[in-house]
Short mmCIF file of C-alpha atoms and ligand atoms in Angstrom, two decimals:
data_model
loop_
_atom_site.label_atom_id
_atom_site.label_comp_id
_atom_site.label_asym_id
_atom_site.label_seq_id
_atom_site.Cartn_x
_atom_site.Cartn_y
_atom_site.Cartn_z
CA UNK I 1 207.29 -18.61 55.17
CA UNK I 2 211.02 -18.08 54.47
CA UNK I 3 212.49 -14.78 53.20
CA UNK I 4 214.08 -16.56 50.22
CA UNK I 5 213.43 -19.76 48.26
CA UNK I 6 216.87 -21.28 47.94
CA UNK I 7 216.57 -23.84 45.16
CA UNK I 8 214.18 -26.19 43.36
CA UNK I 9 214.22 -28.70 46.20
CA UNK I 10 213.22 -25.98 48.65
CA UNK I 11 210.54 -24.79 46.21
CA UNK I 12 209.10 -28.29 45.81
CA UNK I 13 209.00 -28.70 49.58
CA UNK I 14 207.07 -25.44 50.03
CA UNK I 15 204.68 -26.03 47.12
CA UNK I 16 203.74 -29.47 48.39
CA UNK I 17 203.41 -28.46 52.06
CA UNK I 18 199.81 -29.16 53.15
CA UNK I 19 197.82 -26.76 55.32
CA UNK I 20 195.82 -28.05 58.31
CA UNK I 21 192.68 -27.60 56.13
CA UNK I 22 194.10 -29.93 53.48
CA UNK I 23 195.13 -32.53 56.07
CA UNK I 24 191.60 -32.44 57.53
CA UNK I 25 190.06 -32.80 54.05
CA UNK I 26 192.33 -35.72 53.19
CA UNK I 27 191.46 -37.35 56.52
CA UNK I 28 187.72 -37.16 55.84
CA UNK I 29 187.87 -38.04 52.15
CA UNK I 30 187.33 -41.72 51.48
CA UNK I 31 189.42 -43.66 49.01
CA UNK I 32 192.23 -43.32 46.51
CA UNK I 33 192.90 -40.30 44.28
CA UNK I 34 193.87 -40.24 40.62
CA UNK I 35 195.36 -37.11 39.04
CA UNK I 36 194.74 -36.91 35.30
CA UNK I 37 197.37 -34.65 33.72
CA UNK I 38 199.93 -34.85 36.54
CA UNK I 39 202.88 -34.01 34.26
CA UNK I 40 202.41 -30.28 33.81
CA UNK I 41 203.08 -27.16 35.87
CA UNK I 42 200.61 -27.89 38.68
CA UNK I 43 200.26 -31.68 38.84
CA UNK I 44 203.52 -32.69 40.58
CA UNK I 45 203.10 -30.29 43.50
CA UNK I 46 199.42 -31.22 43.86
CA UNK I 47 200.34 -34.92 43.97
CA UNK I 48 202.99 -34.26 46.64
CA UNK I 49 200.56 -32.26 48.75
CA UNK I 50 198.02 -35.11 48.65
CA UNK I 51 200.69 -37.65 49.59
CA UNK I 52 201.99 -35.56 52.48
CA UNK I 53 198.52 -34.59 53.77
CA UNK I 54 197.28 -38.19 53.60
CA UNK I 55 200.39 -39.43 55.42
CA UNK I 56 200.01 -36.70 58.04
CA UNK I 57 196.37 -37.73 58.51
CA UNK I 58 197.39 -41.37 58.83
CA UNK I 59 195.32 -42.32 55.77
CA UNK I 60 196.90 -45.06 53.67
CA UNK I 61 195.58 -44.18 50.23
CA UNK I 62 196.95 -44.67 46.74
CA UNK I 63 197.85 -41.44 44.96
CA UNK I 64 198.05 -42.15 41.24
CA UNK I 65 199.46 -39.68 38.71
CA UNK I 66 198.54 -40.08 35.05
CA UNK I 67 200.16 -38.31 32.09
CA UNK I 68 201.99 -39.13 28.91
CA UNK I 69 205.20 -38.30 30.80
CA UNK I 70 207.23 -36.76 28.03
CA UNK I 71 209.96 -36.26 30.70
CA UNK I 72 210.86 -39.65 32.29
CA UNK I 73 212.68 -37.97 35.23
CA UNK I 74 209.35 -36.77 36.58
CA UNK I 75 207.96 -40.28 36.51
CA UNK I 76 210.89 -41.60 38.57
CA UNK I 77 210.79 -38.64 40.93
CA UNK I 78 207.08 -39.03 41.69
CA UNK I 79 207.49 -42.77 42.24
CA UNK I 80 210.31 -42.13 44.72
CA UNK I 81 207.91 -39.88 46.66
CA UNK I 82 205.24 -42.55 47.06
CA UNK I 83 203.11 -41.47 44.09
CA UNK I 84 202.15 -44.21 41.67
CA UNK I 85 202.44 -43.32 37.99
CA UNK I 86 200.62 -44.53 34.91
CA UNK I 87 201.70 -43.53 31.44
CA UNK I 88 198.54 -42.95 29.42
CA UNK I 89 197.21 -40.96 26.50
CA UNK I 90 193.82 -40.12 27.96
CA UNK I 91 192.30 -39.59 24.51
CA UNK I 92 193.03 -43.24 23.69
CA UNK I 93 189.80 -45.00 24.70
CA UNK I 94 191.47 -48.31 25.56
CA UNK I 95 194.17 -46.67 27.67
CA UNK I 96 191.57 -44.58 29.50
CA UNK I 97 189.38 -47.65 30.13
CA UNK I 98 192.36 -49.50 31.65
CA UNK I 99 192.91 -46.86 34.38
CA UNK I 100 191.90 -48.01 37.86
CA UNK I 101 188.44 -46.95 39.02
CA UNK I 102 188.98 -44.81 42.10
CA UNK I 103 186.52 -42.62 44.05
CA UNK I 104 188.36 -39.31 43.62
CA UNK I 105 189.55 -37.68 40.40
CA UNK I 106 191.55 -34.50 39.89
CA UNK I 107 191.28 -33.35 36.30
CA UNK I 108 194.15 -31.21 34.96
CA UNK I 109 194.58 -32.25 31.33
CA UNK I 110 194.20 -29.30 28.99
CA UNK I 111 195.55 -27.47 25.99
CA UNK I 112 196.16 -23.73 25.84
CA UNK I 113 199.25 -22.72 23.92
CA UNK I 114 199.14 -23.48 20.24
CA UNK I 115 195.34 -23.50 20.41
CA UNK I 116 195.27 -21.10 17.46
CA UNK I 117 196.01 -23.25 14.41
CA UNK I 118 195.20 -26.52 16.24
CA UNK I 119 191.57 -25.83 16.96
CA UNK I 120 190.43 -29.45 16.53
CA UNK I 121 192.98 -30.76 19.04
CA UNK I 122 192.09 -27.96 21.45
CA UNK I 123 188.39 -28.85 21.45
CA UNK I 124 189.14 -32.58 21.66
CA UNK I 125 191.34 -32.10 24.73
CA UNK I 126 189.34 -29.41 26.46
CA UNK I 127 185.79 -30.53 25.68
CA UNK I 128 185.59 -34.07 24.28
CA UNK I 129 188.06 -35.55 26.78
CA UNK I 130 186.08 -34.34 29.84
CA UNK I 131 183.10 -36.28 28.44
CA UNK I 132 185.19 -39.44 28.04
CA UNK I 133 186.54 -38.99 31.57
CA UNK I 134 183.05 -38.52 33.06
CA UNK I 135 181.85 -41.71 31.38
CA UNK I 136 184.87 -43.63 32.69
CA UNK I 137 184.71 -42.17 36.22
CA UNK I 138 180.89 -42.07 36.51
CA UNK I 139 181.05 -43.37 40.10
CA UNK I 140 183.71 -40.90 41.29
CA UNK I 141 183.73 -37.32 42.54
CA UNK I 142 185.70 -34.96 40.34
CA UNK I 143 187.56 -31.73 41.02
CA UNK I 144 188.38 -30.25 37.62
CA UNK I 145 190.44 -27.21 36.74
CA UNK I 146 188.71 -24.58 34.69
CA UNK I 147 190.09 -21.07 34.25
CA UNK I 148 189.26 -17.41 34.84
CA UNK I 149 189.32 -17.15 31.03
CA UNK I 150 185.66 -18.23 30.95
CA UNK I 151 184.87 -14.64 32.02
CA UNK I 152 185.12 -11.60 29.75
CA UNK I 153 187.54 -8.74 30.34
CA UNK I 154 185.97 -6.62 33.09
CA UNK I 155 186.42 -3.03 34.32
CA UNK I 156 189.53 -2.78 36.48
CA UNK I 157 187.84 -0.94 39.32
CA UNK I 158 185.11 -3.59 39.68
CA UNK I 159 187.05 -6.06 41.81
CA UNK I 160 186.91 -8.93 39.29
CA UNK I 161 184.32 -11.44 38.07
CA UNK I 162 182.39 -13.52 40.60
CA UNK I 163 181.04 -17.02 40.05
CA UNK I 164 177.47 -15.87 39.43
CA UNK I 165 178.54 -13.55 36.58
CA UNK I 166 177.58 -14.92 33.18
CA UNK I 167 180.58 -16.37 31.35
CA UNK I 168 181.53 -14.65 28.11
CA UNK I 169 184.84 -16.12 26.94
CA UNK I 170 187.08 -14.22 24.52
CA UNK I 171 188.52 -16.37 21.74
CA UNK I 172 188.48 -20.01 20.87
CA UNK I 173 190.73 -21.34 23.68
CA UNK I 174 188.52 -19.67 26.30
CA UNK I 175 185.37 -20.89 24.54
CA UNK I 176 186.70 -24.44 24.69
CA UNK I 177 187.27 -23.96 28.44
CA UNK I 178 183.65 -22.97 28.87
CA UNK I 179 182.83 -26.07 26.79
CA UNK I 180 184.83 -28.11 29.32
CA UNK I 181 182.69 -26.71 32.13
CA UNK I 182 179.47 -27.36 30.22
CA UNK I 183 180.39 -30.98 29.49
CA UNK I 184 181.24 -31.57 33.15
CA UNK I 185 177.88 -29.98 34.03
CA UNK I 186 176.01 -32.21 31.57
CA UNK I 187 177.53 -35.44 32.88
CA UNK I 188 177.32 -34.29 36.48
CA UNK I 189 173.57 -33.86 36.06
CA UNK I 190 172.84 -36.90 33.90
CA UNK I 191 175.08 -39.34 35.79
CA UNK I 192 174.89 -37.68 39.22
CA UNK I 193 178.65 -37.09 39.43
CA UNK I 194 179.66 -34.60 42.16
CA UNK I 195 181.91 -32.00 40.48
CA UNK I 196 183.79 -28.89 41.57
CA UNK I 197 185.14 -26.57 38.87
CA UNK I 198 188.18 -24.51 39.86
CA UNK I 199 188.35 -21.27 37.88
CA UNK I 200 192.02 -20.55 38.42
CA UNK I 201 193.53 -17.20 37.60
CA UNK I 202 197.32 -17.28 37.38
CA UNK I 203 199.00 -19.72 39.69
CA UNK I 204 202.58 -18.70 40.50
CA UNK I 205 205.79 -20.30 41.61
CA UNK I 206 209.42 -19.31 41.03
CA UNK I 207 209.58 -20.85 37.55
CA UNK I 208 206.41 -19.60 35.89
CA UNK I 209 203.59 -17.10 36.20
CA UNK I 210 202.89 -13.52 35.18
CA UNK I 211 205.36 -12.24 37.78
CA UNK I 212 208.06 -14.46 36.29
CA UNK I 213 207.26 -13.10 32.82
CA UNK I 214 207.65 -9.55 34.16
CA UNK I 215 210.89 -10.37 36.02
CA UNK I 216 212.37 -11.84 32.85
CA UNK I 217 211.47 -8.74 30.85
CA UNK I 218 213.06 -6.52 33.49
CA UNK I 219 216.22 -8.68 33.27
CA UNK I 220 216.37 -8.57 29.48
CA UNK I 221 215.51 -4.87 29.27
CA UNK I 222 212.59 -5.60 26.94
CA UNK I 223 209.90 -2.88 27.14
CA UNK I 224 206.77 -4.05 28.94
CA UNK I 225 203.42 -3.57 27.22
CA UNK I 226 200.92 -2.35 29.81
CA UNK I 227 197.79 -2.51 27.65
CA UNK I 228 196.63 -5.55 29.64
CA UNK I 229 197.44 -3.52 32.69
CA UNK I 230 196.16 -5.62 35.60
CA UNK I 231 196.13 -9.23 36.77
CA UNK I 232 195.68 -11.59 39.73
CA UNK I 233 198.48 -13.74 41.12
CA UNK I 234 198.22 -16.62 43.61
CA UNK I 235 201.01 -18.75 45.09
CA UNK I 236 200.58 -22.24 43.69
CA UNK I 237 200.85 -23.74 47.19
CA UNK I 238 197.72 -21.75 48.10
CA UNK I 239 195.86 -22.66 44.91
CA UNK I 240 196.76 -26.33 45.48
CA UNK I 241 195.41 -26.17 49.03
CA UNK I 242 192.13 -24.60 47.88
CA UNK I 243 191.79 -27.10 45.03
CA UNK I 244 192.16 -30.09 47.34
CA UNK I 245 189.70 -28.72 49.88
CA UNK I 246 187.20 -28.42 47.03
CA UNK I 247 186.72 -32.21 47.17
CA UNK I 248 184.47 -31.52 50.15
CA UNK I 249 182.36 -29.10 48.06
CA UNK I 250 181.86 -31.17 44.88
CA UNK I 251 178.17 -31.34 44.00
CA UNK I 252 175.68 -32.12 41.26
CA UNK I 253 175.05 -29.78 39.48
CA UNK I 254 178.69 -28.65 39.74
CA UNK I 255 179.91 -25.86 41.97
CA UNK I 256 182.24 -23.31 40.35
CA UNK I 257 184.87 -21.66 42.57
CA UNK I 258 187.23 -18.84 41.59
CA UNK I 259 190.77 -19.38 42.87
CA UNK I 260 192.88 -16.24 42.51
CA UNK I 261 195.02 -13.79 44.46
CA UNK I 262 193.54 -11.21 46.82
CA UNK I 263 194.70 -8.07 45.01
CA UNK I 264 194.28 -6.55 41.57
CA UNK I 265 197.93 -6.04 40.65
CA UNK I 266 199.07 -3.32 38.26
CA UNK I 267 201.59 -4.48 35.64
CA UNK I 268 203.31 -1.09 35.74
CA UNK I 269 203.59 -0.94 39.54
CA UNK I 270 204.80 -4.53 39.86
CA UNK I 271 207.39 -4.04 37.11
CA UNK I 272 208.63 -0.85 38.81
CA UNK I 273 208.89 -2.68 42.10
CA UNK I 274 210.80 -5.51 40.44
CA UNK I 275 213.08 -3.04 38.70
CA UNK I 276 214.00 -1.60 42.11
CA UNK I 277 214.47 -5.00 43.75
CA UNK I 278 216.50 -6.30 40.80
CA UNK I 279 218.44 -3.03 40.29
CA UNK I 280 217.64 -2.96 36.59
CA UNK I 281 215.96 -0.21 34.56
CA UNK I 282 212.47 -0.83 33.18
CA UNK I 283 210.58 0.71 30.26
CA UNK I 284 206.97 0.51 29.12
CA UNK I 285 204.92 0.66 25.93
CA UNK I 286 201.19 1.23 25.47
CA UNK I 287 198.58 2.58 27.86
CA UNK I 288 196.50 0.66 30.36
CA UNK I 289 193.14 -0.44 28.92
CA UNK I 290 190.18 0.18 31.22
CA UNK I 291 189.43 -3.58 31.44
CA UNK I 292 191.38 -6.77 32.16
CA UNK I 293 190.94 -10.47 32.97
CA UNK I 294 190.25 -10.35 36.70
CA UNK I 295 188.59 -12.70 39.17
CA UNK I 296 187.21 -12.21 42.64
CA UNK I 297 187.99 -15.19 44.87
CA UNK I 298 186.05 -14.14 48.00
CA UNK I 299 184.00 -17.35 47.88
CA UNK I 300 187.14 -19.51 47.98
CA UNK I 301 188.52 -17.53 50.94
CA UNK I 302 185.22 -17.96 52.82
CA UNK I 303 185.21 -21.70 52.12
CA UNK I 304 188.91 -22.52 52.47
CA UNK I 305 190.63 -19.60 54.22
CA UNK I 306 192.88 -16.79 53.01
CA UNK I 307 196.03 -17.42 50.95
CA UNK I 308 199.12 -17.89 53.15
CA UNK I 309 201.50 -16.11 50.77
CA UNK I 310 200.64 -12.55 49.81
CA UNK I 311 201.50 -10.90 46.52
CA UNK I 312 204.31 -8.76 47.99
CA UNK I 313 206.06 -11.89 49.25
CA UNK I 314 205.68 -13.51 45.82
CA UNK I 315 207.16 -10.47 44.10
CA UNK I 316 210.19 -10.45 46.45
CA UNK I 317 210.72 -14.20 46.07
CA UNK I 318 210.55 -14.11 42.28
CA UNK I 319 212.78 -11.02 41.94
CA UNK I 320 215.40 -12.68 44.17
CA UNK I 321 215.16 -16.02 42.32
CA UNK I 322 215.51 -14.29 38.94
CA UNK I 323 218.51 -12.19 40.01
CA UNK I 324 220.25 -15.36 41.20
CA UNK I 325 219.59 -16.98 37.79
CA UNK I 326 217.20 -19.62 39.16
CA UNK I 327 215.74 -21.98 36.56
CA UNK I 328 212.41 -21.28 34.85
CA UNK I 329 210.08 -23.62 32.98
CA UNK I 330 210.35 -21.35 29.94
CA UNK I 331 206.55 -21.33 29.67
CA UNK I 332 205.38 -17.70 29.39
CA UNK I 333 201.74 -17.15 30.41
CA UNK I 334 200.96 -14.77 27.50
CA UNK I 335 198.79 -12.91 30.02
CA UNK I 336 199.06 -9.80 27.82
CA UNK I 337 196.89 -11.41 25.09
CA UNK I 338 193.60 -9.49 24.84
CA UNK I 339 192.05 -11.05 21.73
CA UNK I 340 191.94 -14.62 23.05
CA UNK I 341 194.36 -16.01 20.45
CA UNK I 342 196.90 -18.27 22.18
N1 NAP B 401 198.73 -22.85 35.60
C1 NAP B 401 197.82 -21.89 35.68
O1 NAP B 401 198.08 -20.77 36.13
C2 NAP B 401 196.43 -22.17 35.22
C3 NAP B 401 195.54 -21.09 35.10
C4 NAP B 401 194.25 -21.35 34.72
C5 NAP B 401 193.83 -22.65 34.51
N2 NAP B 401 194.70 -23.68 34.64
C6 NAP B 401 194.21 -25.03 34.39
O2 NAP B 401 194.76 -25.93 35.33
C7 NAP B 401 195.03 -27.19 34.72
C8 NAP B 401 196.45 -27.62 34.98
O3 NAP B 401 197.30 -26.58 34.60
P1 NAP B 401 198.82 -26.78 34.24
O4 NAP B 401 199.36 -25.42 34.16
O5 NAP B 401 199.44 -27.80 35.11
O6 NAP B 401 198.66 -27.40 32.76
P2 NAP B 401 199.79 -28.03 31.83
O7 NAP B 401 201.13 -27.59 32.30
O8 NAP B 401 199.38 -27.76 30.44
O9 NAP B 401 199.65 -29.59 32.13
C9 NAP B 401 198.61 -30.34 31.60
C10 NAP B 401 198.88 -31.79 31.75
O10 NAP B 401 197.88 -32.49 31.02
C11 NAP B 401 198.48 -33.56 30.38
N3 NAP B 401 197.70 -33.98 29.21
C12 NAP B 401 197.13 -33.22 28.25
N4 NAP B 401 196.55 -34.00 27.33
C13 NAP B 401 196.75 -35.27 27.74
C14 NAP B 401 196.39 -36.53 27.22
N5 NAP B 401 195.69 -36.66 26.09
N6 NAP B 401 196.77 -37.64 27.89
C15 NAP B 401 197.49 -37.55 29.03
N7 NAP B 401 197.85 -36.38 29.58
C16 NAP B 401 197.49 -35.26 28.94
C17 NAP B 401 199.85 -33.10 30.00
O11 NAP B 401 200.59 -34.31 29.86
P3 NAP B 401 202.04 -34.47 29.20
O12 NAP B 401 202.97 -34.06 30.29
O13 NAP B 401 202.10 -35.89 28.92
O14 NAP B 401 202.06 -33.57 27.99
C18 NAP B 401 200.21 -32.29 31.24
O15 NAP B 401 200.73 -33.17 32.22
C19 NAP B 401 194.68 -27.01 33.25
O16 NAP B 401 193.40 -27.56 33.07
C20 NAP B 401 194.63 -25.54 33.03
O17 NAP B 401 193.62 -25.20 32.09
C21 NAP B 401 196.00 -23.47 34.97
#
């Protein structure tokens, strides 16, 4: 991996670069792939990785990205990269029914921010929509994103929640995410749909993620609240690679897989490190609580291999990008929220 990520083009190239494991999975997987919710933070790089891995494997499949595409540039950009696009409001039954039936579905559509105050929309998107999608794609296999938020806050020294721990979501957004899992489980069992649920805990690239939130606070001189004192961070290229390899693990009933970084990172230590790298002072408020939202991704590493980018590399990349004034998506993670209200 390079010492520095130069610009957005370089970033896109790295995020969409497939690993040998992804190429092998795309070679073995039969049929076309549709990505529902391709227009957000993860979808474009996931679509590119599928395209590149399938091409590298010599597999001529359709890769179809579906979203409402509020930004038309993305639609044109994906098309120019060999990714078909369909503009669709998935909650519109007729539009959903008109989507092509393909054997492989990646499910990304979700709602997090603004969930407080728009509870009905949150549950419709996070729980009702998965049911509609399962009925439509009853003959497909589905890899669906879930989130580490289905777990409760856990003691920091414990190494993070594992898949067999009972879920205990905090707040209505997280509850709706558990609802999403339960609806996928129901349809997986009743219709025999193979499903893998990816419990992701903070994907990162140069333009968003907890590390980006911290780098921005160091830049602005805003004090950093350390009450939510610990977190996991994974390079989005690594989380993409694990997600795509999960097609080979989809099963009925569904398999849940944590996808997260290797280390439990301390907000205070990371911010101090960034302050040094960025040559800016940093200040803190609050005291570290004894628990935090943390996942243990050992299962994913056993199944799919270790992440290729470690947390220290991510911190250096993001500090350098921020100092150079690189663009961000302006989408803070709100990782510091402890009461589940997003
Ligand atoms: N990023 C992370 O670190 C993280 C962590 C944990 C879990 N996850 C999960 O991973 C998944 C993808 O994450 P993300 O960060 O890429 O999410 P995101 O930025 O919110 O993107 C979600 C996408 O879903 C689309 N969508 C939502 N409702 C739709 C509808 N009714 N019809 C058509 N498209 C719809 C949005 O389309 P428009 O562009 O048209 O609005 C957008 O493209 C989500 O399920 C999220 O819960 C992500």
